[in-house]
Amino acid sequence: MKVLIPSPLRSYTNAKEVEANGATLTELLADLDRQYPGLRFRVIDEQDRMRGHMRFFVNGEQAFDMMCSLRPTDAVQIVQALSGG
Amino acid sequence: MARATRKSVTRKPATTARVKRPAHRRPTRRVLVLVATRKGAWLLHADAARKTWRVDGPYFLGHIINHMVLDPRDGRTLLAAAKTGHLGPTIFRSTDLGRTWKEATRPPAFAKAPEGEKGRAVDHTFWLTPCHANEPNAWYAGTSPQGLFRSNDGGVTWDPFSVINDDPQFRAWMGSVQDGTPDGPKMHSIIVDPRDPAHLYFGMSGGGIHETRDRGRTWTSLVQGMEVVEGFDAANMAVHDPHCVRLCPSNPDRLYQQNHCGIYRIDRPSNEWTRIGKNMPKQVGDVGFPMVVHPRDADTAWVLPMDGQTVWPRTSPEGKPSVYVTRNGGKRWQRLDAGFPKSQAWWTVKRQAMTSDAQNPVGLYFGTTGGELWMSRDEGKRWTCIARNLPEIYAVEAAEVH
């Protein structure tokens, strides 16, 4: 499925949009980390929680559960929450 | 992998003050000052006389760099503790003095909590300490919230060190996020005894000072004589707030400490700290964050006082910045402010943001939260601003390179 990558993570992917697989967000992040080592820990902490200023959207709807189901046709967006200054 | 962009600019000191250089042998190694800020890192390369500085950076522009340290054992490996406003914490590593960087493959992280329990997550790595000279490639890291980690491969992979991260007693002393400093409770001042790699100290804000003599298998608290905020019980380890602890390289049995409640010295094997800050002028007080010790004279140490009254402004007392030096182990203190603004300068200098080099005479360096970097090449007699308009400075380290 397509995954949109926010600018803070493009030093890992070198692309705004990448392809990755997984039946859940957890699996998807594992696949992204296989392709782009180190990416997962920057957005998911060691207790498998989403980091405070990262958001995940599936087909435009915010996902709060890392175990939420995904289909190959879904579009996933990783977004940096407003946290400037 | 994050990219580090950088530019080089050679700068004369920002002030026009002329500094007479005391006669001494021209050093063969040049000073490199590492500046970690809330928005990236910079390296300042000195000429042989420490008069002209070449500014190199920014590295990791926009990243929050809490600490950047050069490995004194090889003189070329740099570690930088980084995070951003959005991204989680990591460690970047360079083995060519900053030309190229690689990210740690396993940054410091707490153990996964058992099912049903709420585990802790590292918010940022706050402190980096190279291990003993006889343990090449080994490093310690202290985090926020408080955790102690070790790498045995030059900072590529990190693991929790000793039992303290999950020890119920230590966890109680560490308190919650609300018990620490404004941007999180800190594990800091990780000190390795130069005579014995199994002998370590660390400090926690809050949570006291602790010591091991068996490489972290068992720990002993070292807070006797330390005062706490009025109204609290000094028997409660959680309320002890050491800001910065330093061991004297020329006498490893002597340590100095800048605490939330005063300046202290301890001479081992004594287990009791003496509040040498009581000898500071009353109108200045003995509150501050950094503590700097002389590389060759254990009777000499420097502090940078800050206003600790009422709502704890933590700015230069009366807006008149000063450094104070003791030359006799804290019996007397001398004000050093030549070159500083004489009024309306409300500086804050964080605990990692003041340091010395090892040259003769000793060079002193500190960075303010307002982004100014100051140095003295004569042990504090005269001060010069060598960079300004940097982001908020979190840490300053001085190293020597060929």
CSV table of C-alpha atoms in Angstrom, one decimal:
chain,number,residue,atom,x,y,z
A,1,MET,CA,0.0,0.0,0.0
A,2,LYS,CA,1.0,3.6,-0.4
A,3,VAL,CA,2.4,5.4,2.6
A,4,LEU,CA,2.8,9.2,2.7
A,5,ILE,CA,6.0,10.2,4.5
A,6,PRO,CA,6.3,13.5,6.4
A,7,SER,CA,9.3,15.7,5.9
A,8,PRO,CA,11.1,14.8,9.2
A,9,LEU,CA,11.3,11.2,8.0
A,10,ARG,CA,12.4,11.7,4.4
A,11,SER,CA,16.1,11.5,5.4
A,12,TYR,CA,15.3,7.8,5.9
A,13,THR,CA,13.1,7.3,2.8
A,14,ASN,CA,14.4,9.9,0.3
A,15,ALA,CA,10.8,9.9,-0.9
A,16,LYS,CA,7.5,11.5,-0.1
A,17,GLU,CA,5.6,8.3,-0.8
A,18,VAL,CA,6.7,4.7,-0.4
A,19,GLU,CA,5.2,1.2,-0.8
A,20,ALA,CA,5.0,-1.0,2.3
A,21,ASN,CA,3.0,-4.0,3.4
A,22,GLY,CA,1.2,-5.1,6.6
A,23,ALA,CA,-2.2,-6.3,7.8
A,24,THR,CA,-2.0,-3.9,10.7
A,25,LEU,CA,-0.3,-0.6,11.5
A,26,THR,CA,2.2,-2.6,13.6
A,27,GLU,CA,3.1,-4.8,10.7
A,28,LEU,CA,3.3,-1.8,8.4
A,29,LEU,CA,5.7,0.0,10.6
A,30,ALA,CA,7.8,-3.2,10.9
A,31,ASP,CA,8.0,-3.4,7.1
A,32,LEU,CA,8.9,0.3,6.9
A,33,ASP,CA,11.7,-0.3,9.4
A,34,ARG,CA,13.0,-3.2,7.4
A,35,GLN,CA,13.2,-1.0,4.3
A,36,TYR,CA,14.4,2.1,6.1
A,37,PRO,CA,16.2,1.1,9.3
A,38,GLY,CA,15.7,3.3,12.3
A,39,LEU,CA,12.5,4.9,11.0
A,40,ARG,CA,10.1,3.0,13.4
A,41,PHE,CA,11.8,4.1,16.6
A,42,ARG,CA,11.5,7.7,15.6
A,43,VAL,CA,7.7,7.5,15.5
A,44,ILE,CA,6.8,4.5,17.8
A,45,ASP,CA,8.4,4.2,21.3
A,46,GLU,CA,9.8,1.2,23.0
A,47,GLN,CA,6.4,0.4,24.6
A,48,ASP,CA,4.9,0.3,21.1
A,49,ARG,CA,3.0,3.6,21.6
A,50,MET,CA,2.7,6.3,19.0
A,51,ARG,CA,5.0,9.1,19.9
A,52,GLY,CA,3.4,12.3,21.2
A,53,HIS,CA,3.7,14.4,18.1
A,54,MET,CA,3.1,11.8,15.4
A,55,ARG,CA,-0.3,10.9,13.9
A,56,PHE,CA,-1.4,8.1,11.6
A,57,PHE,CA,-4.3,8.4,9.1
A,58,VAL,CA,-5.8,5.5,7.1
A,59,ASN,CA,-7.8,6.6,4.1
A,60,GLY,CA,-8.1,10.0,5.7
A,61,GLU,CA,-9.3,8.8,9.1
A,62,GLN,CA,-7.1,9.1,12.1
A,63,ALA,CA,-6.0,5.7,13.6
A,64,PHE,CA,-5.3,5.5,17.3
A,65,ASP,CA,-4.7,1.8,17.6
A,66,MET,CA,-1.5,0.2,16.3
A,67,MET,CA,-3.5,-3.0,15.8
A,68,CYS,CA,-6.0,-1.4,13.4
A,69,SER,CA,-6.5,-3.6,10.3
A,70,LEU,CA,-5.2,-2.5,6.9
A,71,ARG,CA,-6.0,-3.7,3.4
A,72,PRO,CA,-3.6,-3.6,0.4
A,73,THR,CA,-5.7,-0.9,-1.2
A,74,ASP,CA,-5.5,1.5,1.8
A,75,ALA,CA,-3.6,4.7,1.8
A,76,VAL,CA,-1.7,5.4,5.0
A,77,GLN,CA,-0.4,8.8,5.9
A,78,ILE,CA,2.1,9.5,8.7
A,79,VAL,CA,1.8,13.1,9.8
A,80,GLN,CA,3.8,15.3,12.2
A,81,ALA,CA,1.5,17.0,14.6
A,82,LEU,CA,1.9,20.7,15.1
A,83,SER,CA,4.9,21.1,17.3
A,84,GLY,CA,7.0,24.0,16.2
A,85,GLY,CA,9.1,26.7,17.8
B,1,MET,CA,19.4,8.7,8.1
B,2,ALA,CA,19.5,12.4,9.0
B,3,ARG,CA,21.9,14.5,6.9
B,4,ALA,CA,24.1,17.1,8.6
B,5,THR,CA,24.7,20.3,6.6
B,6,ARG,CA,27.4,22.6,7.6
B,7,LYS,CA,29.3,25.8,6.6
B,8,SER,CA,32.6,27.1,7.8
B,9,VAL,CA,33.2,30.7,8.8
B,10,THR,CA,36.3,32.1,10.5
B,11,ARG,CA,35.5,34.6,13.2
B,12,LYS,CA,37.5,36.9,15.4
B,13,PRO,CA,36.1,37.2,18.9
B,14,ALA,CA,32.8,39.1,18.9
B,15,THR,CA,34.1,41.7,21.3
B,16,THR,CA,36.9,44.2,20.6
B,17,ALA,CA,38.6,43.6,23.9
B,18,ARG,CA,42.4,43.0,23.5
B,19,VAL,CA,43.7,40.1,25.5
B,20,LYS,CA,47.3,39.9,26.6
B,21,ARG,CA,48.4,36.3,26.3
B,22,PRO,CA,50.4,35.0,29.3
B,23,ALA,CA,53.8,33.5,28.4
B,24,HIS,CA,53.5,29.8,28.0
B,25,ARG,CA,54.6,27.0,25.7
B,26,ARG,CA,52.7,27.0,22.5
B,27,PRO,CA,50.4,24.0,22.6
B,28,THR,CA,50.7,21.3,19.9
B,29,ARG,CA,47.1,20.3,20.1
B,30,ARG,CA,44.3,22.6,19.1
B,31,VAL,CA,41.1,23.2,21.0
B,32,LEU,CA,37.8,22.1,19.5
B,33,VAL,CA,34.6,23.4,21.2
B,34,LEU,CA,31.5,21.4,20.6
B,35,VAL,CA,28.2,23.3,21.0
B,36,ALA,CA,24.9,21.5,21.3
B,37,THR,CA,21.8,23.6,21.0
B,38,ARG,CA,18.0,23.3,20.8
B,39,LYS,CA,18.3,23.7,17.0
B,40,GLY,CA,21.4,21.9,16.0
B,41,ALA,CA,25.1,21.6,16.8
B,42,TRP,CA,28.2,23.6,15.9
B,43,LEU,CA,32.0,23.0,16.1
B,44,LEU,CA,34.4,25.8,16.8
B,45,HIS,CA,38.0,25.2,15.8
B,46,ALA,CA,40.6,27.4,17.6
B,47,ASP,CA,43.9,28.5,16.3
B,48,ALA,CA,47.0,27.6,18.3
B,49,ALA,CA,46.6,30.7,20.6
B,50,ARG,CA,42.8,30.2,21.0
B,51,LYS,CA,42.3,33.7,19.6
B,52,THR,CA,40.6,33.0,16.3
B,53,TRP,CA,37.8,30.6,15.9
B,54,ARG,CA,36.5,28.8,12.8
B,55,VAL,CA,32.8,28.1,13.1
B,56,ASP,CA,31.8,24.9,11.5
B,57,GLY,CA,28.1,24.1,11.2
B,58,PRO,CA,25.2,23.8,11.7
B,59,TYR,CA,25.1,20.1,12.0
B,60,PHE,CA,21.6,18.6,12.3
B,61,LEU,CA,19.9,21.9,11.9
B,62,GLY,CA,16.5,21.9,13.6
B,63,HIS,CA,17.3,18.8,15.7
B,64,ILE,CA,17.4,19.1,19.5
B,65,ILE,CA,20.9,18.2,20.4
B,66,ASN,CA,21.3,17.7,24.2
B,67,HIS,CA,24.9,16.7,24.2
B,68,MET,CA,27.8,16.2,21.7
B,69,VAL,CA,31.0,14.6,22.9
B,70,LEU,CA,34.3,13.8,21.3
B,71,ASP,CA,35.9,10.4,22.3
B,72,PRO,CA,39.2,11.4,24.0
B,73,ARG,CA,40.4,7.8,23.4
B,74,ASP,CA,40.6,8.2,19.7
B,75,GLY,CA,40.3,11.9,19.1
B,76,ARG,CA,38.0,11.5,16.1
B,77,THR,CA,34.7,9.8,17.2
B,78,LEU,CA,31.8,12.2,17.9
B,79,LEU,CA,28.5,11.1,19.5
B,80,ALA,CA,25.5,13.5,19.4
B,81,ALA,CA,22.3,12.9,21.4
B,82,ALA,CA,19.4,14.0,19.2
B,83,LYS,CA,15.7,14.2,18.8
B,84,THR,CA,13.3,16.6,17.1
B,85,GLY,CA,10.0,18.2,18.1
B,86,HIS,CA,8.3,15.3,16.4
B,87,LEU,CA,10.7,12.4,16.2
B,88,GLY,CA,11.8,10.2,19.0
B,89,PRO,CA,15.3,10.1,20.4
B,90,THR,CA,18.4,8.8,18.8
B,91,ILE,CA,22.2,8.9,18.8
B,92,PHE,CA,24.3,10.0,15.8
B,93,ARG,CA,27.9,8.9,15.4
B,94,SER,CA,30.7,10.3,13.4
B,95,THR,CA,34.2,8.6,13.2
B,96,ASP,CA,35.7,11.4,11.1
B,97,LEU,CA,35.2,14.5,13.3
B,98,GLY,CA,31.8,15.3,11.9
B,99,ARG,CA,32.4,14.9,8.1
B,100,THR,CA,29.9,12.0,7.9
B,101,TRP,CA,27.4,10.7,10.4
B,102,LYS,CA,25.5,7.4,11.0
B,103,GLU,CA,22.6,6.8,13.2
B,104,ALA,CA,22.7,4.3,16.1
B,105,THR,CA,21.0,1.1,15.0
B,106,ARG,CA,19.7,0.6,18.6
B,107,PRO,CA,19.5,3.9,20.5
B,108,PRO,CA,18.9,3.9,24.3
B,109,ALA,CA,15.4,2.5,25.1
B,110,PHE,CA,13.9,1.1,28.2
B,111,ALA,CA,12.9,-2.6,28.4
B,112,LYS,CA,9.4,-3.4,27.2
B,113,ALA,CA,7.0,-3.5,30.1
B,114,PRO,CA,5.2,-6.7,31.0
B,115,GLU,CA,1.7,-7.0,29.6
B,116,GLY,CA,-0.7,-4.7,31.6
B,117,GLU,CA,2.0,-2.5,33.0
B,118,LYS,CA,2.8,1.0,31.8
B,119,GLY,CA,6.4,1.1,30.7
B,120,ARG,CA,8.6,4.1,30.3
B,121,ALA,CA,9.9,5.5,27.1
B,122,VAL,CA,13.1,7.5,26.6
B,123,ASP,CA,12.2,11.1,25.7
B,124,HIS,CA,15.8,12.1,25.0
B,125,THR,CA,19.3,11.1,25.8
B,126,PHE,CA,20.6,13.9,28.0
B,127,TRP,CA,24.2,12.9,28.9
B,128,LEU,CA,27.0,11.1,27.2
B,129,THR,CA,30.2,9.9,29.0
B,130,PRO,CA,33.0,7.9,27.4
B,131,CYS,CA,33.9,4.9,29.5
B,132,HIS,CA,37.3,4.3,31.0
B,133,ALA,CA,40.5,4.7,28.9
B,134,ASN,CA,41.0,1.0,29.1
B,135,GLU,CA,37.5,0.3,27.6
B,136,PRO,CA,37.8,1.6,24.1
B,137,ASN,CA,34.5,2.1,22.2
B,138,ALA,CA,32.5,1.8,25.4
B,139,TRP,CA,30.1,4.7,26.4
B,140,TYR,CA,27.5,5.5,29.0
B,141,ALA,CA,24.4,7.5,28.4
B,142,GLY,CA,21.9,9.1,30.8
B,143,THR,CA,18.4,9.8,29.7
B,144,SER,CA,15.2,11.6,30.5
B,145,PRO,CA,13.2,10.2,32.2
B,146,GLN,CA,16.1,8.9,34.2
B,147,GLY,CA,17.8,5.8,32.8
B,148,LEU,CA,21.4,4.5,32.5
B,149,PHE,CA,22.6,2.9,29.3
B,150,ARG,CA,25.9,1.5,28.0
B,151,SER,CA,27.2,0.9,24.5
B,152,ASN,CA,30.2,-1.4,23.9
B,153,ASP,CA,30.5,-0.7,20.2
B,154,GLY,CA,31.2,3.0,20.0
B,155,GLY,CA,27.6,4.1,20.2
B,156,VAL,CA,26.0,1.9,17.5
B,157,THR,CA,23.9,-0.2,19.9
B,158,TRP,CA,22.8,0.6,23.5
B,159,ASP,CA,21.5,-1.5,26.3
B,160,PRO,CA,20.2,-0.7,29.8
B,161,PHE,CA,23.1,-0.7,32.2
B,162,SER,CA,22.9,-2.3,35.7
B,163,VAL,CA,19.6,-2.8,37.5
B,164,ILE,CA,18.6,0.7,38.2
B,165,ASN,CA,16.2,1.5,35.3
B,166,ASP,CA,13.7,-1.0,36.6
B,167,ASP,CA,14.6,-1.2,40.2
B,168,PRO,CA,11.6,-0.3,42.4
B,169,GLN,CA,13.7,1.7,44.9
B,170,PHE,CA,15.4,3.7,42.1
B,171,ARG,CA,12.1,4.2,40.3
B,172,ALA,CA,10.6,5.7,43.5
B,173,TRP,CA,13.5,8.0,43.8
B,174,MET,CA,13.3,9.1,40.2
B,175,GLY,CA,9.7,10.2,40.7
B,176,SER,CA,7.4,11.1,37.8
B,177,VAL,CA,7.8,13.6,35.0
B,178,GLN,CA,6.4,16.2,37.3
B,179,ASP,CA,9.2,15.7,39.8
B,180,GLY,CA,12.0,16.7,37.4
B,181,THR,CA,13.3,19.7,35.6
B,182,PRO,CA,10.9,21.6,33.3
B,183,ASP,CA,11.8,19.6,30.3
B,184,GLY,CA,12.0,16.3,32.1
B,185,PRO,CA,13.9,14.6,34.9
B,186,LYS,CA,17.5,14.0,34.1
B,187,MET,CA,20.1,11.3,34.6
B,188,HIS,CA,23.4,13.2,34.4
B,189,SER,CA,27.0,13.5,35.7
B,190,ILE,CA,27.9,9.9,34.8
B,191,ILE,CA,31.5,9.8,36.1
B,192,VAL,CA,34.1,7.0,35.6
B,193,ASP,CA,36.9,6.9,38.2
B,194,PRO,CA,40.1,7.2,36.0
B,195,ARG,CA,41.8,4.6,38.4
B,196,ASP,CA,39.0,2.0,38.2
B,197,PRO,CA,36.4,1.4,35.5
B,198,ALA,CA,34.2,-0.4,37.9
B,199,HIS,CA,33.9,2.7,40.1
B,200,LEU,CA,31.1,5.0,38.8
B,201,TYR,CA,29.0,7.9,40.0
B,202,PHE,CA,25.9,9.4,38.6
B,203,GLY,CA,23.4,12.2,39.6
B,204,MET,CA,19.7,12.4,39.1
B,205,SER,CA,17.6,15.6,39.0
B,206,GLY,CA,15.8,14.7,41.1
B,207,GLY,CA,16.9,11.5,42.9
B,208,GLY,CA,20.3,12.2,44.4
B,209,ILE,CA,23.9,10.9,43.8
B,210,HIS,CA,24.7,7.3,43.6
B,211,GLU,CA,28.0,5.3,43.5
B,212,THR,CA,29.0,1.8,42.5
B,213,ARG,CA,32.3,0.1,43.0
B,214,ASP,CA,31.4,-3.1,41.3
B,215,ARG,CA,30.5,-1.9,37.8
B,216,GLY,CA,26.8,-1.3,38.6
B,217,ARG,CA,26.0,-4.6,40.4
B,218,THR,CA,25.3,-2.7,43.7
B,219,TRP,CA,24.8,1.0,44.4
B,220,THR,CA,25.3,3.2,47.4
B,221,SER,CA,23.7,6.6,47.8
B,222,LEU,CA,26.0,9.6,48.4
B,223,VAL,CA,23.8,12.5,49.6
B,224,GLN,CA,24.9,13.0,53.2
B,225,GLY,CA,25.5,16.7,53.9
B,226,MET,CA,23.4,17.8,50.9
B,227,GLU,CA,20.6,20.2,51.7
B,228,VAL,CA,17.1,20.1,50.1
B,229,VAL,CA,14.5,22.7,49.5
B,230,GLU,CA,13.0,24.1,52.7
B,231,GLY,CA,10.1,22.1,53.9
B,232,PHE,CA,11.2,18.8,52.5
B,233,ASP,CA,12.9,16.0,54.3
B,234,ALA,CA,16.5,15.4,53.3
B,235,ALA,CA,16.0,11.7,54.2
B,236,ASN,CA,13.8,11.5,51.1
B,237,MET,CA,16.1,10.7,48.2
B,238,ALA,CA,13.6,11.9,45.6
B,239,VAL,CA,14.0,15.6,46.7
B,240,HIS,CA,17.7,15.7,46.3
B,241,ASP,CA,18.6,17.7,43.2
B,242,PRO,CA,22.3,17.7,42.2
B,243,HIS,CA,22.6,19.9,39.1
B,244,CYS,CA,26.2,18.9,38.1
B,245,VAL,CA,28.9,16.8,39.7
B,246,ARG,CA,32.5,16.8,38.6
B,247,LEU,CA,35.5,14.7,39.6
B,248,CYS,CA,38.9,16.3,39.8
B,249,PRO,CA,41.2,14.6,37.3
B,250,SER,CA,44.3,15.5,39.4
B,251,ASN,CA,42.7,14.0,42.6
B,252,PRO,CA,40.0,11.5,41.8
B,253,ASP,CA,39.1,11.3,45.5
B,254,ARG,CA,37.7,14.9,45.3
B,255,LEU,CA,34.4,15.8,43.7
B,256,TYR,CA,32.7,19.1,43.4
B,257,GLN,CA,28.9,19.6,43.0
B,258,GLN,CA,26.6,22.4,42.0
B,259,ASN,CA,23.3,21.5,43.6
B,260,HIS,CA,19.8,23.1,43.5
B,261,CYS,CA,20.7,24.0,47.2
B,262,GLY,CA,24.3,25.1,47.1
B,263,ILE,CA,27.8,24.3,46.1
B,264,TYR,CA,29.5,21.3,47.7
B,265,ARG,CA,32.8,19.4,47.9
B,266,ILE,CA,33.5,15.9,49.0
B,267,ASP,CA,36.9,14.2,49.7
B,268,ARG,CA,36.6,10.5,49.7
B,269,PRO,CA,36.7,8.2,51.5
B,270,SER,CA,34.4,10.6,53.4
B,271,ASN,CA,30.7,10.1,52.6
B,272,GLU,CA,29.7,13.6,53.6
B,273,TRP,CA,29.5,16.6,51.3
B,274,THR,CA,30.5,20.0,52.7
B,275,ARG,CA,28.6,23.1,51.5
B,276,ILE,CA,31.5,25.3,50.3
B,277,GLY,CA,28.9,27.6,48.7
B,278,LYS,CA,28.3,29.2,52.1
B,279,ASN,CA,31.5,31.1,51.6
B,280,MET,CA,30.1,32.8,48.5
B,281,PRO,CA,28.9,36.4,48.8
B,282,LYS,CA,25.5,36.4,50.3
B,283,GLN,CA,24.0,38.8,47.7
B,284,VAL,CA,25.1,36.4,44.9
B,285,GLY,CA,24.3,33.1,46.6
B,286,ASP,CA,25.4,29.7,45.6
B,287,VAL,CA,22.7,28.5,43.2
B,288,GLY,CA,23.6,27.6,39.6
B,289,PHE,CA,23.7,24.7,37.2
B,290,PRO,CA,27.3,24.1,35.9
B,291,MET,CA,30.4,23.1,37.9
B,292,VAL,CA,33.9,23.2,36.3
B,293,VAL,CA,37.1,21.7,37.8
B,294,HIS,CA,40.7,22.5,37.0
B,295,PRO,CA,42.4,19.7,35.0
B,296,ARG,CA,45.5,19.8,37.1
B,297,ASP,CA,44.7,21.6,40.4
B,298,ALA,CA,42.0,20.0,42.6
B,299,ASP,CA,41.8,23.1,44.7
B,300,THR,CA,40.5,25.2,41.8
B,301,ALA,CA,37.0,25.1,40.5
B,302,TRP,CA,34.6,27.5,38.8
B,303,VAL,CA,30.8,28.2,39.1
B,304,LEU,CA,28.4,30.5,37.3
B,305,PRO,CA,25.9,31.8,39.9
B,306,MET,CA,22.3,32.3,39.1
B,307,ASP,CA,19.4,33.9,40.9
B,308,GLY,CA,17.7,31.4,43.1
B,309,GLN,CA,15.3,33.7,44.9
B,310,THR,CA,11.5,33.4,45.2
B,311,VAL,CA,10.3,32.1,41.8
B,312,TRP,CA,13.8,30.8,40.9
B,313,PRO,CA,14.5,33.1,37.9
B,314,ARG,CA,17.8,31.3,37.2
B,315,THR,CA,19.3,34.4,35.6
B,316,SER,CA,22.5,36.3,36.5
B,317,PRO,CA,22.0,37.9,39.9
B,318,GLU,CA,20.9,41.5,39.4
B,319,GLY,CA,21.5,41.2,35.7
B,320,LYS,CA,25.3,41.3,36.2
B,321,PRO,CA,26.9,38.1,34.9
B,322,SER,CA,29.8,36.6,36.8
B,323,VAL,CA,31.9,33.5,37.2
B,324,TYR,CA,33.3,32.7,40.6
B,325,VAL,CA,36.5,30.8,41.2
B,326,THR,CA,37.9,29.1,44.2
B,327,ARG,CA,41.7,28.4,44.5
B,328,ASN,CA,41.6,26.7,47.8
B,329,GLY,CA,38.9,24.1,47.6
B,330,GLY,CA,36.0,26.4,48.4
B,331,LYS,CA,37.3,28.3,51.4
B,332,ARG,CA,37.2,31.6,49.5
B,333,TRP,CA,35.7,32.7,46.2
B,334,GLN,CA,36.8,35.4,43.8
B,335,ARG,CA,34.5,37.2,41.3
B,336,LEU,CA,35.6,37.0,37.6
B,337,ASP,CA,33.6,39.3,35.3
B,338,ALA,CA,36.1,41.3,33.2
B,339,GLY,CA,34.7,41.5,29.7
B,340,PHE,CA,31.1,40.7,30.7
B,341,PRO,CA,28.3,43.2,30.4
B,342,LYS,CA,28.1,45.3,33.6
B,343,SER,CA,24.3,45.4,33.8
B,344,GLN,CA,21.0,44.3,32.2
B,345,ALA,CA,22.4,40.9,31.1
B,346,TRP,CA,20.0,38.2,32.3
B,347,TRP,CA,21.9,35.1,31.4
B,348,THR,CA,21.0,31.5,32.1
B,349,VAL,CA,23.7,28.8,31.6
B,350,LYS,CA,22.6,25.2,31.7
B,351,ARG,CA,24.4,22.4,33.6
B,352,GLN,CA,26.2,21.0,30.6
B,353,ALA,CA,26.9,24.4,29.0
B,354,MET,CA,30.2,25.3,30.8
B,355,THR,CA,33.5,23.5,30.6
B,356,SER,CA,37.3,23.9,30.4
B,357,ASP,CA,40.0,22.8,28.1
B,358,ALA,CA,43.2,21.2,29.5
B,359,GLN,CA,45.7,23.8,28.2
B,360,ASN,CA,48.0,25.9,30.3
B,361,PRO,CA,46.6,28.4,31.2
B,362,VAL,CA,43.2,26.6,31.3
B,363,GLY,CA,40.6,27.9,28.8
B,364,LEU,CA,37.1,28.2,30.1
B,365,TYR,CA,33.9,28.1,27.9
B,366,PHE,CA,30.2,28.6,28.5
B,367,GLY,CA,27.1,29.1,26.4
B,368,THR,CA,24.0,31.0,27.3
B,369,THR,CA,20.4,30.1,26.6
B,370,GLY,CA,20.4,33.3,24.5
B,371,GLY,CA,22.9,31.8,22.1
B,372,GLU,CA,26.1,33.5,23.1
B,373,LEU,CA,29.4,31.5,23.5
B,374,TRP,CA,32.0,33.0,25.8
B,375,MET,CA,35.5,32.0,26.6
B,376,SER,CA,38.5,32.9,28.7
B,377,ARG,CA,42.0,31.9,27.8
B,378,ASP,CA,43.4,32.8,31.2
B,379,GLU,CA,41.4,30.8,33.6
B,380,GLY,CA,38.6,33.4,33.9
B,381,LYS,CA,40.6,36.7,34.4
B,382,ARG,CA,39.2,38.1,31.1
B,383,TRP,CA,36.2,36.9,29.0
B,384,THR,CA,35.5,37.2,25.3
B,385,CYS,CA,32.4,36.4,23.3
B,386,ILE,CA,33.4,34.1,20.5
B,387,ALA,CA,30.0,33.5,18.9
B,388,ARG,CA,26.6,34.9,19.3
B,389,ASN,CA,23.1,34.5,17.7
B,390,LEU,CA,23.2,30.8,18.1
B,391,PRO,CA,20.1,28.9,19.2
B,392,GLU,CA,19.5,28.2,22.9
B,393,ILE,CA,22.7,26.5,24.0
B,394,TYR,CA,22.3,23.2,25.9
B,395,ALA,CA,25.8,21.9,26.2
B,396,VAL,CA,29.4,23.0,25.6
B,397,GLU,CA,32.4,20.6,25.5
B,398,ALA,CA,36.0,21.4,24.9
B,399,ALA,CA,38.3,18.8,23.3
B,400,GLU,CA,41.8,18.8,21.9
B,401,VAL,CA,42.6,17.5,18.4
B,402,HIS,CA,45.7,17.3,16.3
